[in-house]
Amino acid sequence: MAGRALIDLVHAGGPSEADLRRFTRVALEIAAETRRIVIDAVRDGFSHQRKADQTFVTDVDFAVEDRIRERLAAEFPTHAVRGEERADRPGASEYEWVVDPIDGTLSLRHGVPLFGTILALRCRGRPLVGVIDLPMLDRRYHATRGLGAFRDGRRLRIEPPESVDDEIVAVGDRRQFVGVGRSELFDRLLVAHPVVRTYADCFGHALAIEGSVGAMVDFGLRAWDVAATEVLVTEAGGEYVEVGRRPLACGDDVHDVVFGKAAVVQRVLGVLGTLT
Amino acid sequence: MAGRALIDLVHAGGPSEADLRRFTRVALEIAAETRRIVIDAVRDGFSHQRKADQTFVTDVDFAVEDRIRERLAAEFPTHAVRGEERADRPGASEYEWVVDPIDGTLSLRHGVPLFGTILALRCRGRPLVGVIDLPMLDRRYHATRGLGAFRDGRRLRIEPPESVDDEIVAVGDRRQFVGVGRSELFDRLLVAHPVVRTYADCFGHALAIEGSVGAMVDFGLRAWDVAATEVLVTEAGGEYVEVGRRPLACGDDVHDVVFGKAAVVQRVLGVLGTLT
């Protein structure tokens, strides 16, 4: 299947395998650099401020995004770049990088080690490369379309669950669901499944990619929150379903997604009910 | 306050400071050994089985508890030992060790790195020493009554929150609250506080001890789940409140507890309402 996907991509006039491998290698090099920035900042301290949307941003977010943009501009001067904290850079090609320097700034700010950095490359909107780096857990996940998903170099293959009831279901924070008018779905899920845990942000995504949680249910996401996840999940052999998408005034969309082991994703979609 | 507590303890005929330091040193040595057992098992694989209460136990739980019991028997032959997975060992003194070899077996089984080992020493029921070791996060917390709380040698001091609303509140799994007939309190808390996350087991306790979450609300706990937490929280300068305790047929009790930063604990107690 993976080989077929790559062949289809190349036939469609997309990047060559050599291109894909180079994009992936550079993304991983950048993640190694940004991890050092994050670890140094956690050790030495950093400041935070509140944004217009009332969420927080830290010096670390800006330092990491600036480093990513510097490196991408040097390596791929024609590629567009979108990031959470800085203005979009338009591109002169069909390639677009989407980055979240710190996904889980609330966790970073409070010293909860479950945050990370997200980098993703799309071509004509199609995800090609995804990287999630979890600095404090020493874990780096990456996937390349047609070439597999990996954690720290080890191939990831999501296995079917022994029992759907025994699987953990991860969710984002309840306020994400409140923010998109879907709090009743959050509440229903917590009652319906035996173990539902709020493993917010890319930590929950990483657990689903690895098969540690059976599924992740994450609502009210911006492009950078979810940019790496589809290619990571599908290359690992899991299922990725966008259950909702709504346009924002700024022209961007908000995404509601469910992903993980197919049987658990189906159970979750059944519980969510009104969406399917 | 810490010095005063130690003086009171010694005046009351309790252990000397030298005794307390020796108990603590041995507990930390044991935690270093059990961490190696856990890390090796995670790398090499392990098997699991379902217990009579439908929860899971793994080979790792048994291997860790057996190692703890061996070391305690050799070091403190007169001390009693209670552990989750093996029969109680009666003692010939007023000292009792309470241990949970793997707190968060569900997480261990699924590869979620948020589980740990708990060791605690009591004298006539009073907690003297508490250790929580988180092998996959490379974090070890310890406290000794009157001598402070530490993470990896660094003194911990819980600071008042900048804003109670911005604090994360951690909770155990909803089914813990269902199990003790208190699911409505879980649901109320999730609606009432902006960010409530299920950081179950000793990972959530550790975050509260460190001040990363403002409070942890954990219901339906057995003695070994909570044995280390009171001395860790109070020595770090936090507040620890037992909001419920009910006897079990086996003669043991089930504990419902709230702990963390005083202002956040008070907010939570207000939300729980019916209990205070």
XYZ file of C-alpha atoms in Angstrom:
552
model
C 0.000 0.000 0.000
C 2.764 2.397 0.942
C 4.644 1.628 -2.286
C 1.471 2.100 -4.299
C 0.812 5.473 -2.652
C 4.296 6.660 -3.552
C 3.978 5.478 -7.152
C 0.606 7.226 -7.481
C 2.132 10.401 -6.130
C 5.061 10.370 -8.525
C 2.776 9.559 -11.488
C 0.623 12.534 -10.540
C 3.570 14.831 -11.168
C 4.456 15.169 -7.481
C 7.922 15.053 -5.953
C 10.339 12.211 -6.605
C 11.295 9.790 -3.867
C 14.654 11.560 -3.634
C 12.841 14.880 -3.109
C 10.652 13.364 -0.407
C 13.650 11.912 1.379
C 15.429 15.264 1.274
C 12.385 17.156 2.599
C 12.113 14.627 5.424
C 15.805 14.766 6.274
C 15.763 18.556 6.513
C 12.599 18.515 8.644
C 14.258 16.087 11.064
C 17.422 18.197 11.196
C 15.333 21.257 12.021
C 13.463 19.345 14.760
C 16.787 18.349 16.318
C 17.819 22.031 16.403
C 14.520 23.285 17.812
C 14.611 20.601 20.501
C 17.847 22.055 21.808
C 16.278 25.526 21.926
C 13.345 24.155 23.930
C 15.443 22.141 26.379
C 17.761 25.085 27.034
C 14.776 27.374 27.631
C 13.123 24.935 30.037
C 16.402 24.739 31.964
C 17.155 28.477 31.923
C 13.627 29.914 32.156
C 11.515 31.980 29.754
C 8.738 34.550 29.835
C 5.140 34.372 28.621
C 2.422 36.766 27.542
C -1.262 36.576 26.731
C -2.377 36.827 23.076
C -5.480 38.563 21.732
C -7.334 35.214 21.762
C -6.532 34.925 25.506
C -4.193 31.958 24.994
C -0.557 32.263 26.014
C 2.596 32.525 23.960
C 6.165 32.276 25.260
C 9.572 33.437 24.138
C 10.184 29.802 23.260
C 7.369 29.763 20.696
C 8.922 32.727 18.891
C 12.511 31.443 19.103
C 11.528 28.045 17.713
C 9.375 29.422 14.898
C 12.092 31.894 13.896
C 14.663 29.100 13.721
C 12.353 26.941 11.619
C 11.685 29.834 9.219
C 15.396 30.650 8.877
C 16.256 27.060 8.046
C 13.352 26.585 5.610
C 14.130 29.854 3.817
C 17.746 28.746 3.374
C 16.938 25.190 2.237
C 13.764 25.768 0.228
C 13.605 29.426 -0.850
C 10.584 28.827 -3.125
C 8.442 27.090 -0.497
C 5.623 28.890 1.319
C 5.611 28.837 5.140
C 2.658 29.151 7.519
C 3.234 29.183 11.248
C 1.155 29.882 14.319
C 3.100 32.881 15.644
C 4.470 34.767 12.589
C 3.032 36.108 9.319
C 2.664 33.721 6.383
C 5.469 33.663 3.850
C 4.070 33.192 0.333
C 5.884 30.755 -1.911
C 6.886 30.506 -5.565
C 6.093 26.794 -5.768
C 3.307 24.369 -4.863
C 5.042 23.412 -1.616
C 3.880 24.764 1.704
C 5.325 24.116 5.163
C 2.929 24.379 8.099
C 4.521 24.695 11.525
C 3.489 24.959 15.163
C 6.613 25.889 17.118
C 5.104 24.881 20.476
C 1.901 22.868 20.379
C 0.846 22.831 24.028
C 2.089 26.228 25.194
C -0.126 25.931 28.286
C 1.758 22.764 29.240
C 5.157 24.335 28.532
C 4.267 27.338 30.656
C 3.246 25.176 33.632
C 6.096 22.680 33.388
C 3.940 19.779 32.155
C 6.331 17.926 29.807
C 3.647 16.970 27.248
C 4.149 19.584 24.503
C 5.979 19.512 21.207
C 6.937 21.015 17.891
C 5.050 20.231 14.664
C 6.399 20.536 11.117
C 4.534 19.428 8.012
C 5.003 19.777 4.268
C 2.118 19.839 1.810
C 2.063 19.929 -1.958
C -1.126 21.382 -3.457
C -2.741 20.842 -0.053
C -1.744 17.174 0.131
C 0.324 16.214 3.211
C 3.694 14.720 2.238
C 5.859 14.898 5.351
C 4.907 15.158 9.020
C 7.127 15.542 12.089
C 6.120 15.738 15.756
C 8.971 16.289 18.192
C 8.405 15.857 21.950
C 11.536 17.372 23.506
C 10.923 16.499 27.150
C 10.023 12.892 26.334
C 12.966 12.430 23.939
C 10.604 11.199 21.222
C 10.526 12.237 17.586
C 7.882 10.934 15.176
C 8.054 11.338 11.423
C 6.282 10.082 8.342
C 6.740 10.496 4.618
C 3.935 9.711 2.200
C 4.524 6.250 0.743
C 7.639 5.672 2.855
C 6.224 4.873 6.297
C 5.954 6.321 9.797
C 8.718 6.113 12.379
C 9.538 6.968 15.961
C 13.231 7.666 16.477
C 14.027 5.547 13.450
C 11.814 2.576 14.431
C 8.974 1.777 11.992
C 5.504 2.265 13.487
C 2.635 -0.089 12.635
C -0.672 0.439 14.394
C -2.052 -2.979 15.423
C -5.758 -3.801 15.798
C -6.900 -3.677 19.447
C -7.283 -6.855 21.533
C -10.489 -5.332 22.891
C -11.965 -1.940 22.014
C -13.229 -1.504 25.605
C -9.702 -1.838 26.988
C -8.347 0.908 24.737
C -7.692 4.389 26.048
C -9.407 7.169 24.082
C -7.567 10.504 24.174
C -9.346 13.845 23.847
C -8.311 17.472 23.727
C -9.390 19.892 26.443
C -13.144 20.245 26.974
C -12.894 23.967 26.248
C -11.855 23.145 22.664
C -15.243 21.445 22.281
C -17.026 24.315 24.055
C -15.301 26.717 21.657
C -16.899 25.046 18.646
C -20.285 24.457 20.311
C -19.744 20.709 20.722
C -19.364 20.254 24.474
C -22.192 17.686 24.504
C -20.062 15.386 22.346
C -17.160 15.623 24.787
C -19.460 14.837 27.703
C -21.107 11.947 25.864
C -17.755 10.401 25.002
C -16.574 10.527 28.612
C -19.668 8.670 29.753
C -19.731 6.169 26.883
C -16.157 4.841 26.837
C -14.502 3.226 29.878
C -11.235 5.205 29.796
C -11.161 8.650 28.180
C -8.197 10.871 29.009
C -7.422 14.460 28.089
C -3.999 14.042 26.526
C -4.193 17.387 24.766
C -2.084 18.659 21.897
C 0.507 16.724 19.925
C 1.224 14.429 22.873
C -2.182 12.800 22.337
C -1.570 12.734 18.580
C 1.767 10.988 19.147
C 0.146 8.382 21.412
C -2.411 7.595 18.701
C 0.271 7.385 16.011
C 2.125 4.891 18.193
C -1.033 2.912 19.029
C -0.725 3.649 22.768
C -4.190 5.145 22.733
C -6.834 3.532 20.549
C -8.033 6.851 19.176
C -7.681 10.593 19.671
C -10.668 12.917 19.361
C -9.559 16.503 18.872
C -11.868 19.400 18.075
C -11.484 23.054 17.174
C -8.013 22.731 15.646
C -6.190 25.170 13.418
C -4.151 24.042 10.392
C -0.853 23.954 12.309
C -2.279 21.804 15.115
C -3.186 19.007 12.763
C -0.817 19.474 9.817
C 1.490 16.535 10.551
C -1.072 14.104 11.898
C -2.839 12.767 8.800
C 0.313 11.497 7.098
C 1.706 10.163 10.396
C -1.477 8.233 11.215
C -2.134 6.839 7.757
C 1.494 5.844 7.147
C 1.425 4.013 10.504
C -1.613 2.069 9.260
C -4.274 3.938 11.186
C -7.455 5.704 10.172
C -7.837 9.503 10.010
C -11.294 11.063 9.739
C -12.152 14.745 9.578
C -15.597 14.898 11.172
C -16.031 18.650 10.947
C -14.585 21.681 9.197
C -15.787 25.261 9.487
C -14.410 28.426 7.870
C -13.104 31.281 9.988
C -13.410 34.960 9.102
C -9.645 35.049 8.386
C -10.101 32.563 5.535
C -8.640 29.659 7.495
C -10.611 26.612 8.658
C -11.227 24.970 12.008
C -10.888 21.173 11.985
C -12.507 18.453 14.128
C -10.722 15.123 13.741
C -10.782 11.530 14.995
C -7.881 9.169 14.292
C -6.199 5.991 15.456
C -6.974 2.260 15.256
C -9.796 1.700 12.775
C -12.005 -0.280 15.201
C -11.664 2.355 17.926
C -12.204 5.225 15.500
C -15.423 3.527 14.375
C -16.544 3.090 18.010
C -15.890 6.774 18.646
C -17.725 7.852 15.498
C -20.674 5.766 16.686
C -20.671 7.552 20.052
C -20.368 10.971 18.438
C -23.348 9.893 16.365
C -24.746 13.173 15.152
C -21.630 13.827 13.120
C -21.520 10.659 11.028
C 7.664 25.057 59.774
C 9.636 22.146 58.381
C 12.134 22.332 61.262
C 9.302 22.630 63.774
C 7.571 19.554 62.331
C 10.747 17.522 62.679
C 11.295 18.686 66.269
C 7.676 17.794 67.137
C 8.154 14.370 65.628
C 11.345 13.645 67.541
C 9.818 14.951 70.788
C 6.875 12.624 70.263
C 9.226 9.652 70.487
C 9.423 9.173 66.711
C 12.522 8.457 64.681
C 15.641 10.634 64.912
C 16.722 12.800 62.012
C 19.473 10.255 61.314
C 16.845 7.480 61.142
C 14.708 9.557 58.772
C 17.674 10.251 56.520
C 18.580 6.565 56.420
C 14.990 5.502 55.607
C 14.930 8.084 52.816
C 18.304 7.074 51.415
C 17.306 3.408 51.252
C 13.954 4.241 49.621
C 15.783 6.253 46.944
C 18.286 3.435 46.366
C 15.405 0.984 45.934
C 13.672 3.346 43.469
C 16.870 3.536 41.409
C 16.942 -0.268 41.226
C 13.274 -0.667 40.359
C 13.596 1.967 37.654
C 16.164 -0.192 35.885
C 13.797 -3.186 36.084
C 11.013 -1.096 34.516
C 13.139 0.392 31.751
C 14.544 -3.012 30.799
C 11.045 -4.513 30.697
C 9.689 -1.687 28.521
C 12.593 -2.259 26.115
C 12.410 -6.077 26.106
C 8.656 -6.605 26.430
C 6.487 -8.136 29.172
C 3.195 -9.967 29.545
C -0.017 -8.931 31.295
C -3.051 -10.622 32.810
C -6.409 -9.543 34.174
C -6.987 -9.592 37.930
C -10.184 -10.558 39.764
C -11.155 -6.856 39.943
C -10.867 -6.675 36.113
C -7.841 -4.400 36.206
C -4.577 -5.555 34.680
C -1.320 -6.615 36.249
C 1.958 -7.212 34.419
C 5.118 -9.192 35.043
C 6.718 -5.823 35.755
C 4.406 -5.161 38.717
C 5.456 -8.452 40.313
C 9.164 -8.071 39.536
C 9.260 -4.557 40.999
C 7.287 -5.427 44.136
C 9.441 -8.505 44.760
C 12.607 -6.428 44.481
C 11.230 -3.815 46.894
C 10.243 -6.498 49.412
C 13.660 -8.193 49.202
C 15.471 -4.922 49.827
C 13.170 -3.818 52.658
C 13.410 -7.223 54.385
C 17.198 -7.034 54.248
C 17.450 -3.418 55.426
C 14.586 -3.239 57.906
C 13.699 -6.753 59.065
C 11.294 -5.489 61.753
C 9.252 -3.214 59.448
C 5.839 -4.238 58.108
C 5.280 -4.112 54.325
C 2.018 -3.647 52.426
C 2.019 -3.774 48.648
C -0.620 -3.883 45.943
C 0.324 -7.238 44.403
C 1.626 -9.449 47.242
C 0.419 -10.480 50.720
C 1.087 -8.129 53.631
C 4.167 -8.793 55.708
C 3.468 -8.092 59.382
C 6.158 -6.210 61.281
C 7.688 -6.278 64.744
C 7.870 -2.470 65.007
C 5.665 0.570 64.486
C 7.071 1.161 61.000
C 5.128 0.166 57.920
C 6.142 0.530 54.269
C 3.342 0.911 51.732
C 4.288 0.302 48.098
C 2.690 0.351 44.674
C 5.168 -1.280 42.291
C 3.466 0.146 39.182
C 0.900 2.875 39.716
C -0.649 3.231 36.267
C -0.464 -0.341 34.995
C -2.965 0.536 32.270
C -0.543 3.169 30.979
C 2.438 0.811 31.184
C 0.533 -1.856 29.282
C -0.354 0.551 26.471
C 3.009 2.270 26.232
C 1.838 5.581 27.726
C 4.923 6.752 29.633
C 2.970 8.283 32.553
C 3.223 5.576 35.242
C 5.503 5.147 38.218
C 6.546 3.392 41.393
C 5.410 4.548 44.846
C 7.162 3.858 48.153
C 6.108 5.313 51.486
C 7.022 4.792 55.122
C 4.634 5.388 57.999
C 5.133 5.246 61.728
C 1.943 4.579 63.713
C 0.018 5.564 60.605
C 1.843 8.878 60.186
C 3.589 9.359 56.813
C 7.321 9.983 57.241
C 8.874 9.350 53.831
C 7.339 9.396 50.342
C 8.920 8.537 46.991
C 7.362 8.665 43.517
C 9.596 7.488 40.693
C 8.597 8.115 37.056
C 10.996 5.898 35.088
C 10.055 6.972 31.551
C 10.208 10.672 32.436
C 13.494 10.368 34.354
C 11.945 12.093 37.371
C 12.153 11.027 40.997
C 10.303 12.877 43.747
C 10.938 12.381 47.446
C 9.996 13.969 50.725
C 10.888 13.379 54.352
C 8.748 14.776 57.149
C 10.378 17.951 58.432
C 13.193 17.812 55.870
C 11.518 18.998 52.661
C 10.369 17.718 49.269
C 12.690 17.307 46.308
C 12.720 16.343 42.652
C 16.013 14.788 41.590
C 17.751 16.584 44.430
C 16.207 20.009 43.743
C 14.049 21.439 46.573
C 10.385 21.851 45.624
C 8.332 24.801 46.837
C 4.761 25.119 45.615
C 4.110 28.792 44.744
C 0.711 30.503 44.899
C -0.953 30.725 41.467
C -0.847 33.933 39.414
C -4.502 33.275 38.572
C -6.608 30.328 39.730
C -8.466 30.282 36.388
C -5.210 29.766 34.477
C -4.237 26.747 36.544
C -4.654 23.226 35.214
C -6.678 20.913 37.460
C -5.747 17.235 37.155
C -8.216 14.427 37.806
C -8.086 10.651 37.833
C -10.114 8.616 35.351
C -13.870 9.184 35.392
C -14.454 5.502 36.161
C -12.710 5.994 39.524
C -15.472 8.467 40.382
C -18.142 6.145 38.940
C -16.727 3.346 41.098
C -17.402 5.299 44.276
C -20.755 6.721 43.141
C -19.384 10.237 42.576
C -19.463 10.660 38.809
C -21.561 13.842 39.157
C -18.635 15.516 40.929
C -16.279 14.624 38.083
C -18.738 16.003 35.537
C -19.335 19.170 37.553
C -15.616 19.834 37.861
C -15.048 19.493 34.104
C -17.743 22.069 33.412
C -16.753 24.450 36.221
C -13.003 24.865 35.712
C -11.470 26.091 32.424
C -8.810 23.361 32.045
C -9.331 19.984 33.692
C -7.163 17.121 32.476
C -7.152 13.438 33.341
C -3.532 12.986 34.370
C -4.261 9.753 36.173
C -2.129 7.945 38.729
C 1.116 9.146 40.271
C 1.924 11.273 37.200
C -0.876 13.654 38.209
C 0.293 13.516 41.835
C 3.834 14.401 40.748
C 2.580 17.368 38.693
C 0.727 18.686 41.748
C 3.756 18.193 44.009
C 5.798 20.205 41.526
C 3.140 22.897 41.133
C 2.684 22.184 37.401
C -0.997 21.579 37.980
C -2.812 23.752 40.507
C -4.549 20.796 42.100
C -5.214 17.098 41.631
C -8.572 15.551 42.428
C -8.316 11.792 42.813
C -11.119 9.537 44.006
C -11.501 5.874 44.895
C -7.864 5.323 45.890
C -6.372 2.457 47.867
C -3.707 3.002 50.518
C -0.800 2.325 48.134
C -2.083 4.814 45.525
C -1.899 7.703 47.931
C 0.701 6.606 50.509
C 3.512 8.920 49.382
C 1.439 11.924 48.384
C 0.535 13.597 51.699
C 4.127 14.027 52.882
C 5.283 15.055 49.391
C 2.581 17.718 49.016
C 2.804 19.147 52.512
C 6.617 19.212 52.562
C 6.496 21.074 49.225
C 4.244 23.685 50.862
C 0.960 22.545 49.379
C -2.366 21.587 50.905
C -3.629 17.994 51.178
C -7.284 17.310 52.002
C -8.975 13.954 52.345
C -12.552 14.669 51.293
C -13.847 11.119 51.640
C -12.917 7.809 53.216
C -15.009 4.647 53.200
C -14.215 1.207 54.639
C -13.977 -1.840 52.391
C -15.027 -5.351 53.403
C -11.333 -6.362 53.531
C -10.721 -3.916 56.374
C -8.930 -1.396 54.174
C -10.244 2.059 53.260
C -10.944 3.878 49.996
C -9.702 7.466 49.899
C -10.913 10.534 47.987
C -8.336 13.325 48.029
C -7.700 16.850 46.734
C -4.239 18.415 46.944
C -2.023 21.096 45.486
C -1.831 24.888 45.729
C -4.028 26.089 48.599
C -6.030 28.587 46.504
C -6.759 26.010 43.798
C -7.611 23.304 46.336
C -10.108 25.732 47.901
C -11.630 26.479 44.474
C -11.996 22.770 43.808
C -13.547 22.107 47.214
C -16.037 24.856 46.434
C -16.960 23.195 43.141
C -17.276 19.764 44.753
C -19.567 21.529 47.220
C -21.508 18.664 48.700
C -18.370 17.252 50.256
C -17.216 20.244 52.258
